[in-house]
Short mmCIF file of C-alpha atoms in Angstrom, two decimals:
data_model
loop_
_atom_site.label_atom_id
_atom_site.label_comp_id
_atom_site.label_asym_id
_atom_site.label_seq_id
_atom_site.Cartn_x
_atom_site.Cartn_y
_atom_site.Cartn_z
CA UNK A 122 -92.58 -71.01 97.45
CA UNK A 123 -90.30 -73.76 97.11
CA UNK A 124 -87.69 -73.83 94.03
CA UNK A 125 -87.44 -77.28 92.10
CA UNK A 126 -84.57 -78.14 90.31
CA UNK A 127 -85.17 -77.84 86.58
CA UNK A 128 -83.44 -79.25 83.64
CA UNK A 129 -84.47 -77.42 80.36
CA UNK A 130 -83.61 -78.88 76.96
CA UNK A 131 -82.54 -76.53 74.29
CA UNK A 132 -81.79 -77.60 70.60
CA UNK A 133 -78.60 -76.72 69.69
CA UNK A 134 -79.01 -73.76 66.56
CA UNK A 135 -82.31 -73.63 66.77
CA UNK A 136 -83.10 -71.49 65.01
CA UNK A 137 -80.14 -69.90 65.12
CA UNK A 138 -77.02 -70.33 67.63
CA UNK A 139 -77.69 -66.00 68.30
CA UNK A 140 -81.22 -67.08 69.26
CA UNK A 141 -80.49 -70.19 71.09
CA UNK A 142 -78.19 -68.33 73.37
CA UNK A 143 -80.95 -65.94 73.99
CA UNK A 144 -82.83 -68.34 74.86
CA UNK A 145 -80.32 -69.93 77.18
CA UNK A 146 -79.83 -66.73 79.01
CA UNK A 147 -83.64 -66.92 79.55
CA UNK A 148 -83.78 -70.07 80.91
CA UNK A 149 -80.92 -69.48 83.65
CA UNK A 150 -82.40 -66.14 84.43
CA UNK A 151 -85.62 -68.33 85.45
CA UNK A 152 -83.71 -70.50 87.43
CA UNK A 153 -82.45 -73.40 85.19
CA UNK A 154 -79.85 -75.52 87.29
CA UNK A 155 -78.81 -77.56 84.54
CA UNK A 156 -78.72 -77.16 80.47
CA UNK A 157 -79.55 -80.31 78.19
CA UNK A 158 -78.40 -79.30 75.09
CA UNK A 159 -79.24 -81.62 71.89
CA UNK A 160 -77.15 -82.17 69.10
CA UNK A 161 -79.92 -82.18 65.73
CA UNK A 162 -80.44 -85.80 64.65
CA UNK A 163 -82.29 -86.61 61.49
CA UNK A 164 -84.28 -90.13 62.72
CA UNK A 165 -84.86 -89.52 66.36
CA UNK A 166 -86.86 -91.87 68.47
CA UNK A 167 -88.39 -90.50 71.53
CA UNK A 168 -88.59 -86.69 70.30
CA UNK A 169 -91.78 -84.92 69.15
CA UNK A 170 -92.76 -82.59 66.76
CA UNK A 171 -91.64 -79.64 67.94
CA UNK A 172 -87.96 -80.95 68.72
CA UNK A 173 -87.95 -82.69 65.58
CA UNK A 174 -88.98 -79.91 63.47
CA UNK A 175 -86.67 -77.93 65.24
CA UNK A 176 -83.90 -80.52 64.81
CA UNK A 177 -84.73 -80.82 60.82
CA UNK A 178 -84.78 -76.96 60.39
CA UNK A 179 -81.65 -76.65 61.88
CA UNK A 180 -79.79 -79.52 60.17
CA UNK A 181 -80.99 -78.22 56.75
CA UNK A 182 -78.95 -75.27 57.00
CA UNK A 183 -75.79 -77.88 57.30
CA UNK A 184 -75.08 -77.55 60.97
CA UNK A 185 -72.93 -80.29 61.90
CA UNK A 186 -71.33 -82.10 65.35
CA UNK A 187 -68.34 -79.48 65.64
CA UNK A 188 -70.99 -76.58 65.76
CA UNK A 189 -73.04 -77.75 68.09
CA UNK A 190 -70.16 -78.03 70.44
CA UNK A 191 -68.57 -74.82 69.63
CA UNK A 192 -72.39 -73.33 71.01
CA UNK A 193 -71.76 -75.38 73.82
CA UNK A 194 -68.19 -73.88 74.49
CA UNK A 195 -69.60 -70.90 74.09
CA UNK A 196 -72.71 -71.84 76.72
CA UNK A 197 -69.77 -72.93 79.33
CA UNK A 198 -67.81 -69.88 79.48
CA UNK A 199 -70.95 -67.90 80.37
CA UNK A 200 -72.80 -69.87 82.21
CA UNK A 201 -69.06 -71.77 84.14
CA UNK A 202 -71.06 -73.00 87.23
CA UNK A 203 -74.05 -74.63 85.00
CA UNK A 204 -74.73 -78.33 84.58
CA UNK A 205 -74.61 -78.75 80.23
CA UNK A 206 -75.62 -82.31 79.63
CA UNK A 207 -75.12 -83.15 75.91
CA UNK A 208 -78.45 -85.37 74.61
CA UNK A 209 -78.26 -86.89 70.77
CA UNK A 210 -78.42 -90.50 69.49
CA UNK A 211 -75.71 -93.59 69.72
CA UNK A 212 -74.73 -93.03 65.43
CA UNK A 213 -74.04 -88.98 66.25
CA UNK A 214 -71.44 -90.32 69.16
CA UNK A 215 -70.57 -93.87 67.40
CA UNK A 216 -69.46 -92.61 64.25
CA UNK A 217 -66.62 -90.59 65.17
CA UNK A 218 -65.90 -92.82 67.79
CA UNK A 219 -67.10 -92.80 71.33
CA UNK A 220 -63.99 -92.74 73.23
CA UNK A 221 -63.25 -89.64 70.43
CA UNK A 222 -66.56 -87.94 70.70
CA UNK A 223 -66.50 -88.03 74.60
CA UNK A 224 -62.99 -85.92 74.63
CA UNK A 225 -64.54 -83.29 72.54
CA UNK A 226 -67.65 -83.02 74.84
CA UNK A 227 -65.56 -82.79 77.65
CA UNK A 228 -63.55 -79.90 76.37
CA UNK A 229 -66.62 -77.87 75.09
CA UNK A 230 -67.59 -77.78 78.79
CA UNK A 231 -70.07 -81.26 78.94
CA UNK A 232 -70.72 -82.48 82.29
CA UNK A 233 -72.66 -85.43 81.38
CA UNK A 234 -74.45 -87.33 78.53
CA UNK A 235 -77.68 -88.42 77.46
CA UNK A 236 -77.66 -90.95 74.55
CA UNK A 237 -81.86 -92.66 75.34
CA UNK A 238 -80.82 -95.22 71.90
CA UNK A 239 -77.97 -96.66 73.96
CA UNK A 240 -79.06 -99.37 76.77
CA UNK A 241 -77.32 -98.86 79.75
CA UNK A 242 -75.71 -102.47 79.91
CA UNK A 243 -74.73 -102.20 76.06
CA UNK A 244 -73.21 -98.50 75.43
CA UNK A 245 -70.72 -99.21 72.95
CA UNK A 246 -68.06 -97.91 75.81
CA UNK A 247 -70.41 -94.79 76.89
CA UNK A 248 -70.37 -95.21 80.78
CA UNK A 249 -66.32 -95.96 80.51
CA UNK A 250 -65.09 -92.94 77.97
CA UNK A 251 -67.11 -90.33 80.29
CA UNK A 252 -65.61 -91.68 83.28
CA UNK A 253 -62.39 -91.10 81.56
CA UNK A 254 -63.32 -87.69 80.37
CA UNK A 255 -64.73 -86.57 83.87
CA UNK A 256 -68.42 -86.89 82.71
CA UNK A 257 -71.37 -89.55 84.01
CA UNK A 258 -73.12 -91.53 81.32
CA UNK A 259 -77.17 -90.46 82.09
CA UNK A 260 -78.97 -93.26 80.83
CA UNK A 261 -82.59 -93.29 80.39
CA UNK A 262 -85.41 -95.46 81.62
CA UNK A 263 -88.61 -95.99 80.24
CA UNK A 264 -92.20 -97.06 81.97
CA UNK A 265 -91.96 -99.81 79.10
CA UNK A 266 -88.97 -101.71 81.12
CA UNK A 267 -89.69 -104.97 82.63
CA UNK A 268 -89.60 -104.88 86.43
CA UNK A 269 -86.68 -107.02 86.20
CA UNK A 270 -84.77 -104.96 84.12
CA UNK A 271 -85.49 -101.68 85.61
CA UNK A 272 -84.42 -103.39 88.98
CA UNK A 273 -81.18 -104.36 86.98
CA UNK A 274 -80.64 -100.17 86.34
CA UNK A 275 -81.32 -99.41 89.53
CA UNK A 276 -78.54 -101.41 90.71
CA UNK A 277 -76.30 -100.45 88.39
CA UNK A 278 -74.57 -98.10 90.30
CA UNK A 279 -74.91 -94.53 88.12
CA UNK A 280 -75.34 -91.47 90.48
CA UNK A 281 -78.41 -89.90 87.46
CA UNK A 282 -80.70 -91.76 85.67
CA UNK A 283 -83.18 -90.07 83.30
CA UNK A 284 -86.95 -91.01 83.70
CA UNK A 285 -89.25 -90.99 81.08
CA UNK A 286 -91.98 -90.51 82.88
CA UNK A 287 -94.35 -92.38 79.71
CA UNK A 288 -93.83 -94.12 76.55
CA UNK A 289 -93.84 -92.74 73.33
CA UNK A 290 -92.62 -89.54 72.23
CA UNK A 291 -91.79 -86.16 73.97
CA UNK A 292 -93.82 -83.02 73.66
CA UNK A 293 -97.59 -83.78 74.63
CA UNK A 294 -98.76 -83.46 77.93
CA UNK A 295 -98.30 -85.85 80.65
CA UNK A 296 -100.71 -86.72 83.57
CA UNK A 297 -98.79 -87.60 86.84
CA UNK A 298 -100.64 -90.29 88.61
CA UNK A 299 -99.98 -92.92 91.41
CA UNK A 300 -98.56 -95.57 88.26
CA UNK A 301 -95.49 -92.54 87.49
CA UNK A 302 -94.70 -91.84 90.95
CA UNK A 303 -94.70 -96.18 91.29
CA UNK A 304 -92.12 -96.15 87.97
CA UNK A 305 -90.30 -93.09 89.53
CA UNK A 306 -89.89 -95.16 92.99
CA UNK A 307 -88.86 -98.19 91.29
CA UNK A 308 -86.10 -96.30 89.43
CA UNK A 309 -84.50 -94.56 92.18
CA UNK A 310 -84.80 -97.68 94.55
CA UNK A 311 -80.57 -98.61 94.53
CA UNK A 312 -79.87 -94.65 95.03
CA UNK A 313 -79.50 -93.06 92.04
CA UNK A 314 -80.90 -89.76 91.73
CA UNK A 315 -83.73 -89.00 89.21
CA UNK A 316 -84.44 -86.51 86.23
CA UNK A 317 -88.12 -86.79 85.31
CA UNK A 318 -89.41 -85.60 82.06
CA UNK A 319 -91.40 -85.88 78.74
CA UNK A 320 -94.36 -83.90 78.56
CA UNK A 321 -93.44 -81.28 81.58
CA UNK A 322 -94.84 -77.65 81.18
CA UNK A 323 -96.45 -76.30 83.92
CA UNK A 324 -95.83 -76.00 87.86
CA UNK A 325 -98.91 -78.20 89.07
CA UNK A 326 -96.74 -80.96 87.62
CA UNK A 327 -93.44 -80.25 88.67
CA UNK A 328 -94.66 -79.55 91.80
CA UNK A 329 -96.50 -83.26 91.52
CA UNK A 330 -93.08 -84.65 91.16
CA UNK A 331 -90.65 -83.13 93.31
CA UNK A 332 -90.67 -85.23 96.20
CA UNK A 333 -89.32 -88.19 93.78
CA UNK A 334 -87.16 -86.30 91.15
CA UNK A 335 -83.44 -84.69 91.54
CA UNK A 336 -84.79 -82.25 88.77
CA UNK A 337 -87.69 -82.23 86.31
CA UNK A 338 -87.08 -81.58 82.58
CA UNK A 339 -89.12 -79.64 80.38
CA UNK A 340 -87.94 -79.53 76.28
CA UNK A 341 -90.76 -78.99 73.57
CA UNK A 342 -92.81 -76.17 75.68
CA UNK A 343 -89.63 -74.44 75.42
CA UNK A 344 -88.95 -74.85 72.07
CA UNK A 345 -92.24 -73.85 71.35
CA UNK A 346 -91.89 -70.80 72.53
CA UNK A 347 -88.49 -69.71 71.05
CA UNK A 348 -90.66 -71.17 67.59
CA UNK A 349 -93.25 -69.05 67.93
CA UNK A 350 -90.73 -65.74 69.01
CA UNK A 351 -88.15 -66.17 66.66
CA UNK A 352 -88.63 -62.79 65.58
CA UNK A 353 -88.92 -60.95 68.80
CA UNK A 354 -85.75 -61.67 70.97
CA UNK A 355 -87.57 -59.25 73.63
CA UNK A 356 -90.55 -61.43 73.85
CA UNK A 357 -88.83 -65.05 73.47
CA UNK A 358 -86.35 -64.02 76.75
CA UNK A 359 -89.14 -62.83 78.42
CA UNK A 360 -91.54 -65.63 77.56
CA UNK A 361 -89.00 -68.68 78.28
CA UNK A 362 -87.59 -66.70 81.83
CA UNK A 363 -91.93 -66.62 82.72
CA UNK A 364 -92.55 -70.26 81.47
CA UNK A 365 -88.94 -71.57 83.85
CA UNK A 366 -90.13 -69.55 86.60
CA UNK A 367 -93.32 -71.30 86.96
CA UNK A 368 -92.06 -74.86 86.63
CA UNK A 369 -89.39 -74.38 89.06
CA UNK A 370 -91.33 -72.51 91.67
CA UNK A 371 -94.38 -74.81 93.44
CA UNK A 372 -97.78 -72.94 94.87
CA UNK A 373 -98.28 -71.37 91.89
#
Protein backbone atom coordinates (compact mmCIF):
# COMPACT_ATOMS: atom_id res chain seq x y z
CA UNK A 1 0.00 0.00 0.00
CA UNK A 2 1.19 3.31 -0.71
CA UNK A 3 0.73 6.23 2.03
CA UNK A 4 -0.65 9.67 0.63
CA UNK A 5 -0.03 12.67 2.28
CA UNK A 6 -3.14 13.90 4.06
CA UNK A 7 -4.17 17.21 5.34
CA UNK A 8 -7.17 16.93 7.79
CA UNK A 9 -9.13 20.02 8.85
CA UNK A 10 -10.24 20.23 12.39
CA UNK A 11 -12.46 23.13 13.81
CA UNK A 12 -10.90 24.69 16.44
CA UNK A 13 -13.33 23.89 19.94
CA UNK A 14 -15.43 21.90 18.33
CA UNK A 15 -17.16 20.82 20.36
CA UNK A 16 -14.99 21.28 22.88
CA UNK A 17 -11.04 22.10 22.83
CA UNK A 18 -10.83 18.42 25.30
CA UNK A 19 -12.59 16.79 22.34
CA UNK A 20 -10.89 18.47 19.54
CA UNK A 21 -7.58 17.36 20.86
CA UNK A 22 -8.91 13.91 20.93
CA UNK A 23 -9.67 14.14 17.87
CA UNK A 24 -6.32 15.51 16.78
CA UNK A 25 -4.52 12.70 18.42
CA UNK A 26 -6.74 10.50 16.17
CA UNK A 27 -5.98 11.96 13.15
CA UNK A 28 -2.01 11.83 13.60
CA UNK A 29 -2.31 8.33 14.90
CA UNK A 30 -3.86 7.61 11.26
CA UNK A 31 -1.21 9.22 9.64
CA UNK A 32 -2.10 12.98 9.27
CA UNK A 33 1.11 14.87 7.95
CA UNK A 34 -0.27 18.15 8.36
CA UNK A 35 -3.16 19.84 10.71
CA UNK A 36 -5.52 22.64 9.17
CA UNK A 37 -6.94 24.03 11.99
CA UNK A 38 -9.95 26.69 11.50
CA UNK A 39 -10.58 29.53 13.51
CA UNK A 40 -14.93 29.61 13.84
CA UNK A 41 -16.23 32.35 11.51
CA UNK A 42 -19.83 33.39 11.61
CA UNK A 43 -20.45 34.15 7.50
CA UNK A 44 -18.17 31.70 5.85
CA UNK A 45 -18.10 31.23 2.14
CA UNK A 46 -16.86 28.00 0.86
CA UNK A 47 -17.73 25.84 4.12
CA UNK A 48 -20.67 23.41 4.43
CA UNK A 49 -22.98 22.39 6.82
CA UNK A 50 -21.22 20.41 8.90
CA UNK A 51 -18.19 22.96 9.35
CA UNK A 52 -20.55 25.65 9.66
CA UNK A 53 -22.67 24.16 12.22
CA UNK A 54 -19.72 23.21 13.88
CA UNK A 55 -18.25 26.73 13.57
CA UNK A 56 -21.73 28.36 14.93
CA UNK A 57 -21.91 25.86 17.91
CA UNK A 58 -18.68 26.66 18.90
CA UNK A 59 -18.78 30.47 18.58
CA UNK A 60 -22.02 30.52 20.64
CA UNK A 61 -20.32 29.48 23.63
CA UNK A 62 -18.05 32.87 23.12
CA UNK A 63 -14.88 31.30 21.88
CA UNK A 64 -12.86 33.93 20.49
CA UNK A 65 -9.32 34.43 18.24
CA UNK A 66 -6.95 34.12 21.43
CA UNK A 67 -8.55 30.60 22.18
CA UNK A 68 -8.31 29.19 19.18
CA UNK A 69 -4.64 29.85 19.21
CA UNK A 70 -4.01 28.89 22.69
CA UNK A 71 -5.55 25.12 21.23
CA UNK A 72 -3.16 25.55 18.66
CA UNK A 73 -0.17 26.15 21.13
CA UNK A 74 -1.29 23.50 22.80
CA UNK A 75 -1.55 21.21 19.31
CA UNK A 76 2.32 22.34 18.65
CA UNK A 77 3.90 21.23 21.72
CA UNK A 78 2.49 17.72 21.19
CA UNK A 79 2.47 17.21 17.96
CA UNK A 80 6.36 19.65 17.44
CA UNK A 81 7.19 17.95 14.05
CA UNK A 82 3.45 18.50 12.54
CA UNK A 83 2.52 20.88 9.75
CA UNK A 84 -0.59 23.30 11.67
CA UNK A 85 -1.87 25.50 8.91
CA UNK A 86 -4.28 28.10 10.40
CA UNK A 87 -7.59 28.44 7.84
CA UNK A 88 -10.33 31.41 8.74
CA UNK A 89 -11.53 34.41 6.70
CA UNK A 90 -9.64 37.92 5.67
CA UNK A 91 -12.07 40.10 8.67
CA UNK A 92 -10.82 37.29 11.52
CA UNK A 93 -6.99 38.26 10.36
CA UNK A 94 -7.83 42.02 9.11
CA UNK A 95 -9.30 43.25 12.11
CA UNK A 96 -6.61 42.96 14.49
CA UNK A 97 -4.31 43.66 11.92
CA UNK A 98 -2.54 41.33 9.60
CA UNK A 99 0.97 42.09 10.20
CA UNK A 100 -0.43 41.67 14.18
CA UNK A 101 -2.42 38.56 13.68
CA UNK A 102 0.45 36.81 11.70
CA UNK A 103 2.97 37.25 14.91
CA UNK A 104 0.50 35.57 17.09
CA UNK A 105 0.06 32.61 14.64
CA UNK A 106 3.55 32.25 14.41
CA UNK A 107 4.12 31.96 18.10
CA UNK A 108 1.17 29.48 18.72
CA UNK A 109 3.21 27.14 16.47
CA UNK A 110 1.47 28.13 12.70
CA UNK A 111 3.41 27.04 9.84
CA UNK A 112 1.29 28.45 7.22
CA UNK A 113 -2.09 30.13 6.41
CA UNK A 114 -5.12 29.62 4.59
CA UNK A 115 -7.34 32.75 4.22
CA UNK A 116 -9.72 31.27 0.57
CA UNK A 117 -11.62 35.23 0.94
CA UNK A 118 -8.23 36.81 0.25
CA UNK A 119 -7.05 36.77 -3.63
CA UNK A 120 -3.66 35.97 -3.90
CA UNK A 121 -2.60 39.27 -5.79
CA UNK A 122 -4.73 41.43 -3.22
CA UNK A 123 -3.99 40.00 0.50
CA UNK A 124 -4.12 43.02 2.43
CA UNK A 125 -0.16 42.22 3.22
CA UNK A 126 -0.84 38.27 3.80
CA UNK A 127 2.00 36.75 1.59
CA UNK A 128 4.54 39.61 3.14
CA UNK A 129 3.66 39.39 7.17
CA UNK A 130 4.08 35.38 6.92
CA UNK A 131 7.22 35.73 5.19
CA UNK A 132 8.21 37.89 8.02
CA UNK A 133 6.85 35.59 10.62
CA UNK A 134 8.48 32.40 9.00
CA UNK A 135 5.10 31.14 7.56
CA UNK A 136 3.91 30.76 3.57
CA UNK A 137 0.67 32.44 2.64
CA UNK A 138 -1.49 29.12 1.07
CA UNK A 139 -3.77 30.68 -1.19
CA UNK A 140 -6.56 28.93 -2.75
CA UNK A 141 -7.69 28.30 -6.28
CA UNK A 142 -10.90 27.58 -7.52
CA UNK A 143 -12.15 25.53 -10.90
CA UNK A 144 -14.19 28.93 -11.33
CA UNK A 145 -10.76 30.92 -12.26
CA UNK A 146 -10.29 32.07 -15.71
CA UNK A 147 -7.46 30.27 -17.49
CA UNK A 148 -5.73 33.45 -17.50
CA UNK A 149 -5.84 34.05 -14.07
CA UNK A 150 -5.11 30.68 -12.79
CA UNK A 151 -2.00 30.86 -15.18
CA UNK A 152 -1.28 34.25 -13.32
CA UNK A 153 -1.19 31.94 -9.72
CA UNK A 154 0.70 29.54 -11.08
CA UNK A 155 3.37 31.88 -11.77
CA UNK A 156 3.26 33.54 -8.85
CA UNK A 157 5.93 31.96 -7.26
CA UNK A 158 4.27 30.33 -3.77
CA UNK A 159 5.82 26.87 -2.94
CA UNK A 160 1.59 25.53 -1.80
CA UNK A 161 -1.36 26.41 -3.36
CA UNK A 162 -4.71 25.00 -2.16
CA UNK A 163 -7.03 23.40 -4.86
CA UNK A 164 -10.51 23.37 -4.65
CA UNK A 165 -11.05 20.69 -6.52
CA UNK A 166 -15.06 22.19 -7.43
CA UNK A 167 -17.08 25.17 -6.87
CA UNK A 168 -19.38 25.73 -4.28
CA UNK A 169 -19.20 24.70 -0.84
CA UNK A 170 -17.22 21.99 1.14
CA UNK A 171 -18.70 18.85 2.57
CA UNK A 172 -20.60 16.87 -0.28
CA UNK A 173 -18.99 14.45 -2.25
CA UNK A 174 -16.79 15.07 -5.11
CA UNK A 175 -16.35 12.97 -8.35
CA UNK A 176 -12.69 13.10 -9.69
CA UNK A 177 -12.79 13.11 -13.40
CA UNK A 178 -10.41 13.97 -16.36
CA UNK A 179 -11.85 18.06 -16.02
CA UNK A 180 -10.18 18.02 -11.97
CA UNK A 181 -7.09 16.32 -12.81
CA UNK A 182 -7.03 19.17 -16.10
CA UNK A 183 -7.68 22.12 -13.18
CA UNK A 184 -5.17 20.26 -10.87
CA UNK A 185 -2.46 20.29 -13.89
CA UNK A 186 -3.12 23.75 -14.72
CA UNK A 187 -2.51 24.82 -11.10
CA UNK A 188 0.66 23.20 -10.45
CA UNK A 189 2.05 24.07 -14.02
CA UNK A 190 4.89 27.04 -12.63
CA UNK A 191 5.90 24.44 -9.69
CA UNK A 192 4.04 24.96 -6.87
CA UNK A 193 3.01 22.06 -5.02
CA UNK A 194 -0.73 21.17 -4.59
CA UNK A 195 -3.28 20.47 -1.65
CA UNK A 196 -6.47 19.09 -3.18
CA UNK A 197 -9.68 19.09 -1.33
CA UNK A 198 -13.46 19.76 -0.85
CA UNK A 199 -15.53 16.86 -0.76
CA UNK A 200 -12.59 14.12 0.07
CA UNK A 201 -13.68 11.03 2.21
CA UNK A 202 -12.73 7.93 1.04
CA UNK A 203 -9.43 6.20 -0.40
CA UNK A 204 -10.74 5.47 -4.08
CA UNK A 205 -10.44 9.25 -4.29
CA UNK A 206 -7.38 10.07 -2.71
CA UNK A 207 -5.91 7.45 -4.35
CA UNK A 208 -7.54 9.14 -7.78
CA UNK A 209 -5.52 12.13 -6.95
CA UNK A 210 -2.23 11.40 -5.74
CA UNK A 211 -0.23 11.47 -8.70
CA UNK A 212 -1.19 15.40 -8.98
CA UNK A 213 -1.55 16.52 -5.26
CA UNK A 214 1.36 17.25 -2.50
CA UNK A 215 -1.48 16.13 -0.02
CA UNK A 216 -5.26 15.69 -0.18
CA UNK A 217 -7.53 17.34 2.43
CA UNK A 218 -10.44 15.91 3.94
CA UNK A 219 -12.62 18.42 6.63
CA UNK A 220 -16.49 17.79 7.00
CA UNK A 221 -16.24 13.72 6.99
CA UNK A 222 -14.18 14.38 9.91
CA UNK A 223 -16.16 16.62 11.60
CA UNK A 224 -18.90 14.47 11.09
CA UNK A 225 -17.67 11.99 12.87
CA UNK A 226 -16.37 13.79 16.04
CA UNK A 227 -20.44 15.25 15.65
CA UNK A 228 -21.87 12.20 15.76
CA UNK A 229 -19.21 10.78 18.83
CA UNK A 230 -19.18 13.60 20.93
CA UNK A 231 -20.15 11.50 23.67
CA UNK A 232 -17.93 8.56 23.25
CA UNK A 233 -14.21 9.76 23.19
CA UNK A 234 -13.41 5.84 22.74
CA UNK A 235 -15.38 5.61 19.61
CA UNK A 236 -14.63 9.24 18.02
CA UNK A 237 -10.51 8.33 18.33
CA UNK A 238 -11.14 5.20 17.02
CA UNK A 239 -13.54 6.23 14.27
CA UNK A 240 -11.41 9.38 12.94
CA UNK A 241 -7.77 7.11 13.28
CA UNK A 242 -10.10 4.27 10.80
CA UNK A 243 -11.58 7.03 8.50
CA UNK A 244 -7.44 8.79 8.11
CA UNK A 245 -6.16 5.45 7.63
CA UNK A 246 -8.15 4.75 4.65
CA UNK A 247 -7.69 8.06 2.85
CA UNK A 248 -4.07 8.04 3.28
CA UNK A 249 -3.41 4.45 2.40
CA UNK A 250 -4.31 3.54 -1.62
CA UNK A 251 -5.52 -0.29 -2.62
CA UNK A 252 -7.96 -0.24 -0.25
Amino acid sequence: MNKIKLMSHLVAGFPTDEKALIAARALVAGGADILEIQLPFSDPSADGPAIQTACTEVLNRKYRTADGLNFIAKLHKEFPDIKIYLMSYGSLIYTPGVENFCKKAAEAGVNGMIIPDLPFDYDEGLTKACKENGMINIPVAAPSMSDERLEKLAKAGFPYIYAALRAGITGTDTTIDQATLTFLQKVSAGGSKVYGGFGISNGNQSEALADYVEAVVAGSVFVRIISENRNEDSALAQKITEKAKEITHSGN
